[in-house]
Amino acid sequence: NAGVTQTPKFRILKIGQSMTLQCTQDMNHNYMYWYRQDPGMGLKLIYYSVGAGITDKGEVPNGYNVSRSTTEDFPLRLELAAPSQTSVYFCASSYLVSDTGELFFGEGSRLTVL
Amino acid sequence: GQQLNQSPQSMFIQEGEDVSMNCTSSSIFNTWLWYKQDPGEGPVLLIALYKAGELTSNGRLTAQFGITRKDSFLNISASIPSDVGIYFCAGQSRSGGSNYKLTFGKGTLLTVNP
């Protein structure tokens, strides 16, 4: 049982380049999320989705885009990479009725923008 | 938005010692959760608390949901080297349709010296 799978695990980008972080889950969860983690700053929500075809902004959406064409996949796109987007990115998913608050996280994608 | 104050930011302890960390908020939460992040991994749920005053244990871990619903603490007894990691508190509010989002604290970095 793979859970939440993120690719790539590491990536170095030049300023202005674009890339997509991939996320897929095999638990049939409706809710999916993208967080970024900066040292000493905890987890900040970038975008989330409550189901296929539905996405919404979190706390820090600027510079990112998402799509949710299937239940399983929730890619995060950076259009014009900036040094401020250097961070570790985590994808997570949860059940439709998320009253438990339990998010299942991927292993993270470490992105460096130079 | 909602903010959580988590303390301490870091702790360096000897194996066998007990550990205590806490989170406070200016807002009321319906659910308090504690996650642990091992180095190089995504966070994993340790304990979830659903009622004010609730005290819950999971092995050597004990957590409490504050009566005011604005705070929570986590205790770890008889620490061992594998307790090393970052511990995050998270609060979930079910008001205003936000029941699928968590607010995370900034984390407590725990180092255990064997």
PDB file of C-alpha atoms in Angstrom:
ATOM      1  CA  ASN A   1       0.000   0.000   0.000  1.00  0.00           C
ATOM      2  CA  ALA A   2       1.858   3.079  -1.289  1.00  0.00           C
ATOM      3  CA  GLY A   3      -0.227   5.803   0.429  1.00  0.00           C
ATOM      4  CA  VAL A   4       0.786   9.273  -0.801  1.00  0.00           C
ATOM      5  CA  THR A   5       3.585   9.337  -3.368  1.00  0.00           C
ATOM      6  CA  GLN A   6       5.439  12.484  -4.370  1.00  0.00           C
ATOM      7  CA  THR A   7       7.907  12.999  -7.183  1.00  0.00           C
ATOM      8  CA  PRO A   8      10.576  14.208  -7.534  1.00  0.00           C
ATOM      9  CA  LYS A   9      12.191  13.969  -4.101  1.00  0.00           C
ATOM     10  CA  PHE A  10      14.806  16.589  -4.968  1.00  0.00           C
ATOM     11  CA  ARG A  11      15.025  19.247  -7.645  1.00  0.00           C
ATOM     12  CA  ILE A  12      17.160  22.282  -8.383  1.00  0.00           C
ATOM     13  CA  LEU A  13      15.669  25.015 -10.546  1.00  0.00           C
ATOM     14  CA  LYS A  14      17.002  28.208 -12.013  1.00  0.00           C
ATOM     15  CA  ILE A  15      15.092  31.432 -11.436  1.00  0.00           C
ATOM     16  CA  GLY A  16      12.269  31.721 -13.957  1.00  0.00           C
ATOM     17  CA  GLN A  17      12.057  28.031 -14.783  1.00  0.00           C
ATOM     18  CA  SER A  18       8.823  26.100 -14.454  1.00  0.00           C
ATOM     19  CA  MET A  19       8.143  22.691 -13.024  1.00  0.00           C
ATOM     20  CA  THR A  20       5.429  20.428 -11.685  1.00  0.00           C
ATOM     21  CA  LEU A  21       5.537  18.491  -8.446  1.00  0.00           C
ATOM     22  CA  GLN A  22       3.557  15.316  -8.812  1.00  0.00           C
ATOM     23  CA  CYS A  23       1.372  13.790  -6.083  1.00  0.00           C
ATOM     24  CA  THR A  24      -0.735  10.678  -6.225  1.00  0.00           C
ATOM     25  CA  GLN A  25      -2.601   8.737  -3.547  1.00  0.00           C
ATOM     26  CA  ASP A  26      -4.098   5.263  -3.664  1.00  0.00           C
ATOM     27  CA  MET A  27      -6.373   5.502  -0.612  1.00  0.00           C
ATOM     28  CA  ASN A  28      -9.391   6.911  -2.479  1.00  0.00           C
ATOM     29  CA  HIS A  29      -9.267  10.057  -0.374  1.00  0.00           C
ATOM     30  CA  ASN A  30     -11.330  12.979  -1.578  1.00  0.00           C
ATOM     31  CA  TYR A  31      -9.346  15.690   0.213  1.00  0.00           C
ATOM     32  CA  MET A  32      -5.848  16.543  -0.944  1.00  0.00           C
ATOM     33  CA  TYR A  33      -3.471  19.315   0.115  1.00  0.00           C
ATOM     34  CA  TRP A  34      -0.163  20.921  -0.686  1.00  0.00           C
ATOM     35  CA  TYR A  35       1.960  22.371   2.122  1.00  0.00           C
ATOM     36  CA  ARG A  36       5.342  23.988   2.163  1.00  0.00           C
ATOM     37  CA  GLN A  37       7.692  23.674   5.108  1.00  0.00           C
ATOM     38  CA  ASP A  38      10.368  26.238   5.814  1.00  0.00           C
ATOM     39  CA  PRO A  39      12.828  25.879   8.727  1.00  0.00           C
ATOM     40  CA  GLY A  40      11.234  26.919  12.006  1.00  0.00           C
ATOM     41  CA  MET A  41       8.031  27.990  10.277  1.00  0.00           C
ATOM     42  CA  GLY A  42       5.865  24.890  10.427  1.00  0.00           C
ATOM     43  CA  LEU A  43       3.589  23.872   7.588  1.00  0.00           C
ATOM     44  CA  LYS A  44       1.843  26.442   5.434  1.00  0.00           C
ATOM     45  CA  LEU A  45      -1.100  25.438   3.259  1.00  0.00           C
ATOM     46  CA  ILE A  46      -0.650  26.366  -0.405  1.00  0.00           C
ATOM     47  CA  TYR A  47      -3.696  24.841  -2.090  1.00  0.00           C
ATOM     48  CA  TYR A  48      -6.234  22.185  -1.280  1.00  0.00           C
ATOM     49  CA  SER A  49      -8.919  20.187  -3.042  1.00  0.00           C
ATOM     50  CA  VAL A  50     -12.099  18.619  -1.710  1.00  0.00           C
ATOM     51  CA  GLY A  51     -12.632  16.458  -4.771  1.00  0.00           C
ATOM     52  CA  ALA A  52     -11.936  16.010  -8.456  1.00  0.00           C
ATOM     53  CA  GLY A  53     -12.485  19.254 -10.323  1.00  0.00           C
ATOM     54  CA  ILE A  54     -12.501  21.413  -7.161  1.00  0.00           C
ATOM     55  CA  THR A  55      -9.523  23.365  -5.873  1.00  0.00           C
ATOM     56  CA  ASP A  56      -9.093  26.324  -3.550  1.00  0.00           C
ATOM     57  CA  LYS A  57      -6.360  28.575  -2.241  1.00  0.00           C
ATOM     58  CA  GLY A  58      -4.730  28.135   1.120  1.00  0.00           C
ATOM     59  CA  GLU A  59      -2.586  30.595   3.084  1.00  0.00           C
ATOM     60  CA  VAL A  60       0.274  31.022   0.606  1.00  0.00           C
ATOM     61  CA  PRO A  61      -0.964  30.350  -2.970  1.00  0.00           C
ATOM     62  CA  ASN A  62       0.953  33.049  -4.842  1.00  0.00           C
ATOM     63  CA  GLY A  63       3.318  31.659  -7.464  1.00  0.00           C
ATOM     64  CA  TYR A  64       1.627  28.257  -7.575  1.00  0.00           C
ATOM     65  CA  ASN A  65      -1.167  26.544  -9.455  1.00  0.00           C
ATOM     66  CA  VAL A  66      -2.915  23.222  -9.007  1.00  0.00           C
ATOM     67  CA  SER A  67      -5.353  21.007 -10.826  1.00  0.00           C
ATOM     68  CA  ARG A  68      -7.400  17.993  -9.762  1.00  0.00           C
ATOM     69  CA  SER A  69      -8.603  16.072 -12.784  1.00  0.00           C
ATOM     70  CA  THR A  70      -8.792  12.741 -10.941  1.00  0.00           C
ATOM     71  CA  THR A  71      -9.321  11.634  -7.335  1.00  0.00           C
ATOM     72  CA  GLU A  72      -5.825  10.168  -7.228  1.00  0.00           C
ATOM     73  CA  ASP A  73      -3.678  13.009  -8.581  1.00  0.00           C
ATOM     74  CA  PHE A  74      -3.039  16.551  -7.360  1.00  0.00           C
ATOM     75  CA  PRO A  75      -0.062  18.154  -9.140  1.00  0.00           C
ATOM     76  CA  LEU A  76       1.432  21.456  -7.991  1.00  0.00           C
ATOM     77  CA  ARG A  77       2.868  23.741 -10.663  1.00  0.00           C
ATOM     78  CA  LEU A  78       5.416  26.511 -10.266  1.00  0.00           C
ATOM     79  CA  GLU A  79       5.314  28.751 -13.329  1.00  0.00           C
ATOM     80  CA  LEU A  80       8.193  31.175 -12.742  1.00  0.00           C
ATOM     81  CA  ALA A  81      10.415  29.830 -10.004  1.00  0.00           C
ATOM     82  CA  ALA A  82      11.765  32.354  -7.497  1.00  0.00           C
ATOM     83  CA  PRO A  83      14.326  31.913  -4.684  1.00  0.00           C
ATOM     84  CA  SER A  84      11.490  32.430  -2.158  1.00  0.00           C
ATOM     85  CA  GLN A  85      10.016  29.146  -3.354  1.00  0.00           C
ATOM     86  CA  THR A  86      13.014  27.217  -2.067  1.00  0.00           C
ATOM     87  CA  SER A  87      11.356  24.895   0.432  1.00  0.00           C
ATOM     88  CA  VAL A  88      10.263  21.371   1.203  1.00  0.00           C
ATOM     89  CA  TYR A  89       6.853  20.614  -0.253  1.00  0.00           C
ATOM     90  CA  PHE A  90       4.475  18.057   1.208  1.00  0.00           C
ATOM     91  CA  CYS A  91       1.405  16.616  -0.383  1.00  0.00           C
ATOM     92  CA  ALA A  92      -1.237  15.134   1.919  1.00  0.00           C
ATOM     93  CA  SER A  93      -4.639  13.528   1.687  1.00  0.00           C
ATOM     94  CA  SER A  94      -7.522  12.729   4.008  1.00  0.00           C
ATOM     95  CA  TYR A  95     -10.956  11.122   4.058  1.00  0.00           C
ATOM     96  CA  LEU A  96     -14.005  13.019   2.856  1.00  0.00           C
ATOM     97  CA  VAL A  97     -15.320  13.423   6.372  1.00  0.00           C
ATOM     98  CA  SER A  98     -12.094  14.700   7.865  1.00  0.00           C
ATOM     99  CA  ASP A  99     -13.345  15.198  11.396  1.00  0.00           C
ATOM    100  CA  THR A 100     -10.471  13.105  12.680  1.00  0.00           C
ATOM    101  CA  GLY A 101      -8.023  15.650  11.347  1.00  0.00           C
ATOM    102  CA  GLU A 102      -5.727  12.858  10.209  1.00  0.00           C
ATOM    103  CA  LEU A 103      -3.774  13.819   7.152  1.00  0.00           C
ATOM    104  CA  PHE A 104      -1.595  11.273   5.397  1.00  0.00           C
ATOM    105  CA  PHE A 105       1.573  12.920   4.140  1.00  0.00           C
ATOM    106  CA  GLY A 106       3.971  12.036   1.379  1.00  0.00           C
ATOM    107  CA  GLU A 107       7.714  11.974   1.991  1.00  0.00           C
ATOM    108  CA  GLY A 108       8.235  15.478   0.659  1.00  0.00           C
ATOM    109  CA  SER A 109       9.905  17.137  -2.318  1.00  0.00           C
ATOM    110  CA  ARG A 110      12.903  19.357  -1.623  1.00  0.00           C
ATOM    111  CA  LEU A 111      13.093  22.219  -4.105  1.00  0.00           C
ATOM    112  CA  THR A 112      15.977  24.656  -4.429  1.00  0.00           C
ATOM    113  CA  VAL A 113      15.719  27.716  -6.676  1.00  0.00           C
ATOM    114  CA  LEU A 114      19.025  29.342  -7.576  1.00  0.00           C
TER     115      LEU A 114
ATOM    116  CA  GLY B   1      -5.829  33.800  10.001  1.00  0.00           C
ATOM    117  CA  GLN B   2      -5.623  31.497  12.971  1.00  0.00           C
ATOM    118  CA  GLN B   3      -2.224  31.114  14.574  1.00  0.00           C
ATOM    119  CA  LEU B   4      -0.775  28.612  16.995  1.00  0.00           C
ATOM    120  CA  ASN B   5       2.067  29.361  19.371  1.00  0.00           C
ATOM    121  CA  GLN B   6       4.077  26.226  19.995  1.00  0.00           C
ATOM    122  CA  SER B   7       6.819  26.009  22.594  1.00  0.00           C
ATOM    123  CA  PRO B   8       9.556  25.310  23.098  1.00  0.00           C
ATOM    124  CA  GLN B   9      11.065  25.717  19.632  1.00  0.00           C
ATOM    125  CA  SER B  10      13.706  23.107  20.405  1.00  0.00           C
ATOM    126  CA  MET B  11      14.762  20.773  23.177  1.00  0.00           C
ATOM    127  CA  PHE B  12      17.953  18.855  23.803  1.00  0.00           C
ATOM    128  CA  ILE B  13      17.531  16.151  26.432  1.00  0.00           C
ATOM    129  CA  GLN B  14      19.177  13.029  27.785  1.00  0.00           C
ATOM    130  CA  GLU B  15      17.753   9.609  27.093  1.00  0.00           C
ATOM    131  CA  GLY B  16      15.313   8.623  29.837  1.00  0.00           C
ATOM    132  CA  GLU B  17      14.148  12.152  30.583  1.00  0.00           C
ATOM    133  CA  ASP B  18      10.542  13.264  30.273  1.00  0.00           C
ATOM    134  CA  VAL B  19       9.548  15.907  27.749  1.00  0.00           C
ATOM    135  CA  SER B  20       6.729  18.412  27.702  1.00  0.00           C
ATOM    136  CA  MET B  21       5.642  20.763  24.928  1.00  0.00           C
ATOM    137  CA  ASN B  22       2.535  22.840  24.407  1.00  0.00           C
ATOM    138  CA  CYS B  23       0.507  24.911  22.006  1.00  0.00           C
ATOM    139  CA  THR B  24      -1.706  27.905  22.613  1.00  0.00           C
ATOM    140  CA  SER B  25      -4.072  29.777  20.367  1.00  0.00           C
ATOM    141  CA  SER B  26      -6.159  32.915  20.443  1.00  0.00           C
ATOM    142  CA  SER B  27      -8.906  30.957  18.662  1.00  0.00           C
ATOM    143  CA  ILE B  28     -11.006  28.017  19.756  1.00  0.00           C
ATOM    144  CA  PHE B  29     -10.424  24.680  18.067  1.00  0.00           C
ATOM    145  CA  ASN B  30     -12.738  21.676  17.968  1.00  0.00           C
ATOM    146  CA  THR B  31      -9.910  19.212  17.499  1.00  0.00           C
ATOM    147  CA  TRP B  32      -6.301  19.235  18.605  1.00  0.00           C
ATOM    148  CA  LEU B  33      -3.762  16.949  17.002  1.00  0.00           C
ATOM    149  CA  TRP B  34      -0.124  16.118  17.520  1.00  0.00           C
ATOM    150  CA  TYR B  35       2.067  15.004  14.639  1.00  0.00           C
ATOM    151  CA  LYS B  36       5.656  13.808  14.540  1.00  0.00           C
ATOM    152  CA  GLN B  37       8.027  14.285  11.645  1.00  0.00           C
ATOM    153  CA  ASP B  38      11.042  12.012  11.447  1.00  0.00           C
ATOM    154  CA  PRO B  39      14.069  13.393   9.600  1.00  0.00           C
ATOM    155  CA  GLY B  40      13.490  13.222   5.834  1.00  0.00           C
ATOM    156  CA  GLU B  41       9.895  12.071   6.190  1.00  0.00           C
ATOM    157  CA  GLY B  42       6.429  13.558   6.195  1.00  0.00           C
ATOM    158  CA  PRO B  43       4.532  14.148   9.473  1.00  0.00           C
ATOM    159  CA  VAL B  44       2.623  11.254  11.004  1.00  0.00           C
ATOM    160  CA  LEU B  45      -0.332  11.575  13.376  1.00  0.00           C
ATOM    161  CA  LEU B  46       0.466  10.617  16.990  1.00  0.00           C
ATOM    162  CA  ILE B  47      -2.601  11.607  18.966  1.00  0.00           C
ATOM    163  CA  ALA B  48      -5.944  13.268  18.205  1.00  0.00           C
ATOM    164  CA  LEU B  49      -8.105  14.991  20.843  1.00  0.00           C
ATOM    165  CA  TYR B  50     -11.760  15.786  20.261  1.00  0.00           C
ATOM    166  CA  LYS B  51     -13.213  17.046  23.546  1.00  0.00           C
ATOM    167  CA  ALA B  52     -12.251  19.849  25.897  1.00  0.00           C
ATOM    168  CA  GLY B  53     -10.495  18.383  28.922  1.00  0.00           C
ATOM    169  CA  GLU B  54      -9.771  15.092  27.164  1.00  0.00           C
ATOM    170  CA  LEU B  55      -6.587  13.318  28.209  1.00  0.00           C
ATOM    171  CA  THR B  56      -5.335  10.651  25.826  1.00  0.00           C
ATOM    172  CA  SER B  57      -2.338   8.345  25.918  1.00  0.00           C
ATOM    173  CA  ASN B  58      -0.515   6.461  23.208  1.00  0.00           C
ATOM    174  CA  GLY B  59       2.250   4.399  24.761  1.00  0.00           C
ATOM    175  CA  ARG B  60       4.735   6.807  26.336  1.00  0.00           C
ATOM    176  CA  LEU B  61       2.886   9.793  24.893  1.00  0.00           C
ATOM    177  CA  THR B  62       0.147  11.682  26.705  1.00  0.00           C
ATOM    178  CA  ALA B  63      -1.736  14.667  25.335  1.00  0.00           C
ATOM    179  CA  GLN B  64      -4.480  16.866  26.719  1.00  0.00           C
ATOM    180  CA  PHE B  65      -7.091  19.113  25.133  1.00  0.00           C
ATOM    181  CA  GLY B  66      -7.290  22.261  27.229  1.00  0.00           C
ATOM    182  CA  ILE B  67     -10.566  23.139  28.913  1.00  0.00           C
ATOM    183  CA  THR B  68     -10.680  26.525  27.218  1.00  0.00           C
ATOM    184  CA  ARG B  69     -10.216  24.759  23.832  1.00  0.00           C
ATOM    185  CA  LYS B  70      -7.380  27.172  23.129  1.00  0.00           C
ATOM    186  CA  ASP B  71      -4.448  25.019  24.200  1.00  0.00           C
ATOM    187  CA  SER B  72      -3.011  21.541  24.283  1.00  0.00           C
ATOM    188  CA  PHE B  73       0.083  19.846  25.630  1.00  0.00           C
ATOM    189  CA  LEU B  74       2.055  16.747  24.757  1.00  0.00           C
ATOM    190  CA  ASN B  75       4.203  14.807  27.211  1.00  0.00           C
ATOM    191  CA  ILE B  76       6.699  12.098  26.343  1.00  0.00           C
ATOM    192  CA  SER B  77       7.885   9.953  29.200  1.00  0.00           C
ATOM    193  CA  ALA B  78      11.221   8.114  29.437  1.00  0.00           C
ATOM    194  CA  SER B  79      12.528   9.434  26.118  1.00  0.00           C
ATOM    195  CA  ILE B  80      14.504   7.157  23.780  1.00  0.00           C
ATOM    196  CA  PRO B  81      16.733   8.031  20.793  1.00  0.00           C
ATOM    197  CA  SER B  82      14.003   7.272  18.246  1.00  0.00           C
ATOM    198  CA  ASP B  83      11.889  10.075  19.738  1.00  0.00           C
ATOM    199  CA  VAL B  84      14.127  12.470  17.815  1.00  0.00           C
ATOM    200  CA  GLY B  85      12.206  14.592  15.320  1.00  0.00           C
ATOM    201  CA  ILE B  86       9.950  17.596  14.954  1.00  0.00           C
ATOM    202  CA  TYR B  87       6.662  17.562  16.827  1.00  0.00           C
ATOM    203  CA  PHE B  88       3.812  19.653  15.471  1.00  0.00           C
ATOM    204  CA  CYS B  89       0.582  20.608  17.113  1.00  0.00           C
ATOM    205  CA  ALA B  90      -2.370  21.286  14.850  1.00  0.00           C
ATOM    206  CA  GLY B  91      -5.813  22.689  15.462  1.00  0.00           C
ATOM    207  CA  GLN B  92      -8.916  22.059  13.453  1.00  0.00           C
ATOM    208  CA  SER B  93     -11.943  24.304  13.464  1.00  0.00           C
ATOM    209  CA  ARG B  94     -15.244  23.095  12.026  1.00  0.00           C
ATOM    210  CA  SER B  95     -16.817  26.507  11.722  1.00  0.00           C
ATOM    211  CA  GLY B  96     -17.403  28.268   8.415  1.00  0.00           C
ATOM    212  CA  GLY B  97     -16.878  25.194   6.261  1.00  0.00           C
ATOM    213  CA  SER B  98     -13.215  24.965   7.218  1.00  0.00           C
ATOM    214  CA  ASN B  99     -13.401  21.428   8.562  1.00  0.00           C
ATOM    215  CA  TYR B 100     -10.903  20.186   6.023  1.00  0.00           C
ATOM    216  CA  LYS B 101      -8.074  22.515   6.984  1.00  0.00           C
ATOM    217  CA  LEU B 102      -5.654  22.352   9.831  1.00  0.00           C
ATOM    218  CA  THR B 103      -3.609  25.135  11.364  1.00  0.00           C
ATOM    219  CA  PHE B 104      -0.142  23.934  12.311  1.00  0.00           C
ATOM    220  CA  GLY B 105       2.211  25.187  14.977  1.00  0.00           C
ATOM    221  CA  LYS B 106       5.812  25.936  14.019  1.00  0.00           C
ATOM    222  CA  GLY B 107       7.080  22.737  15.573  1.00  0.00           C
ATOM    223  CA  THR B 108       9.306  21.615  18.430  1.00  0.00           C
ATOM    224  CA  LEU B 109      12.618  20.076  17.412  1.00  0.00           C
ATOM    225  CA  LEU B 110      13.513  17.307  19.864  1.00  0.00           C
ATOM    226  CA  THR B 111      17.026  15.927  20.158  1.00  0.00           C
ATOM    227  CA  VAL B 112      17.702  12.993  22.471  1.00  0.00           C
ATOM    228  CA  ASN B 113      21.248  12.341  23.597  1.00  0.00           C
ATOM    229  CA  PRO B 114      21.859   8.602  24.175  1.00  0.00           C
TER     230      PRO B 114
END
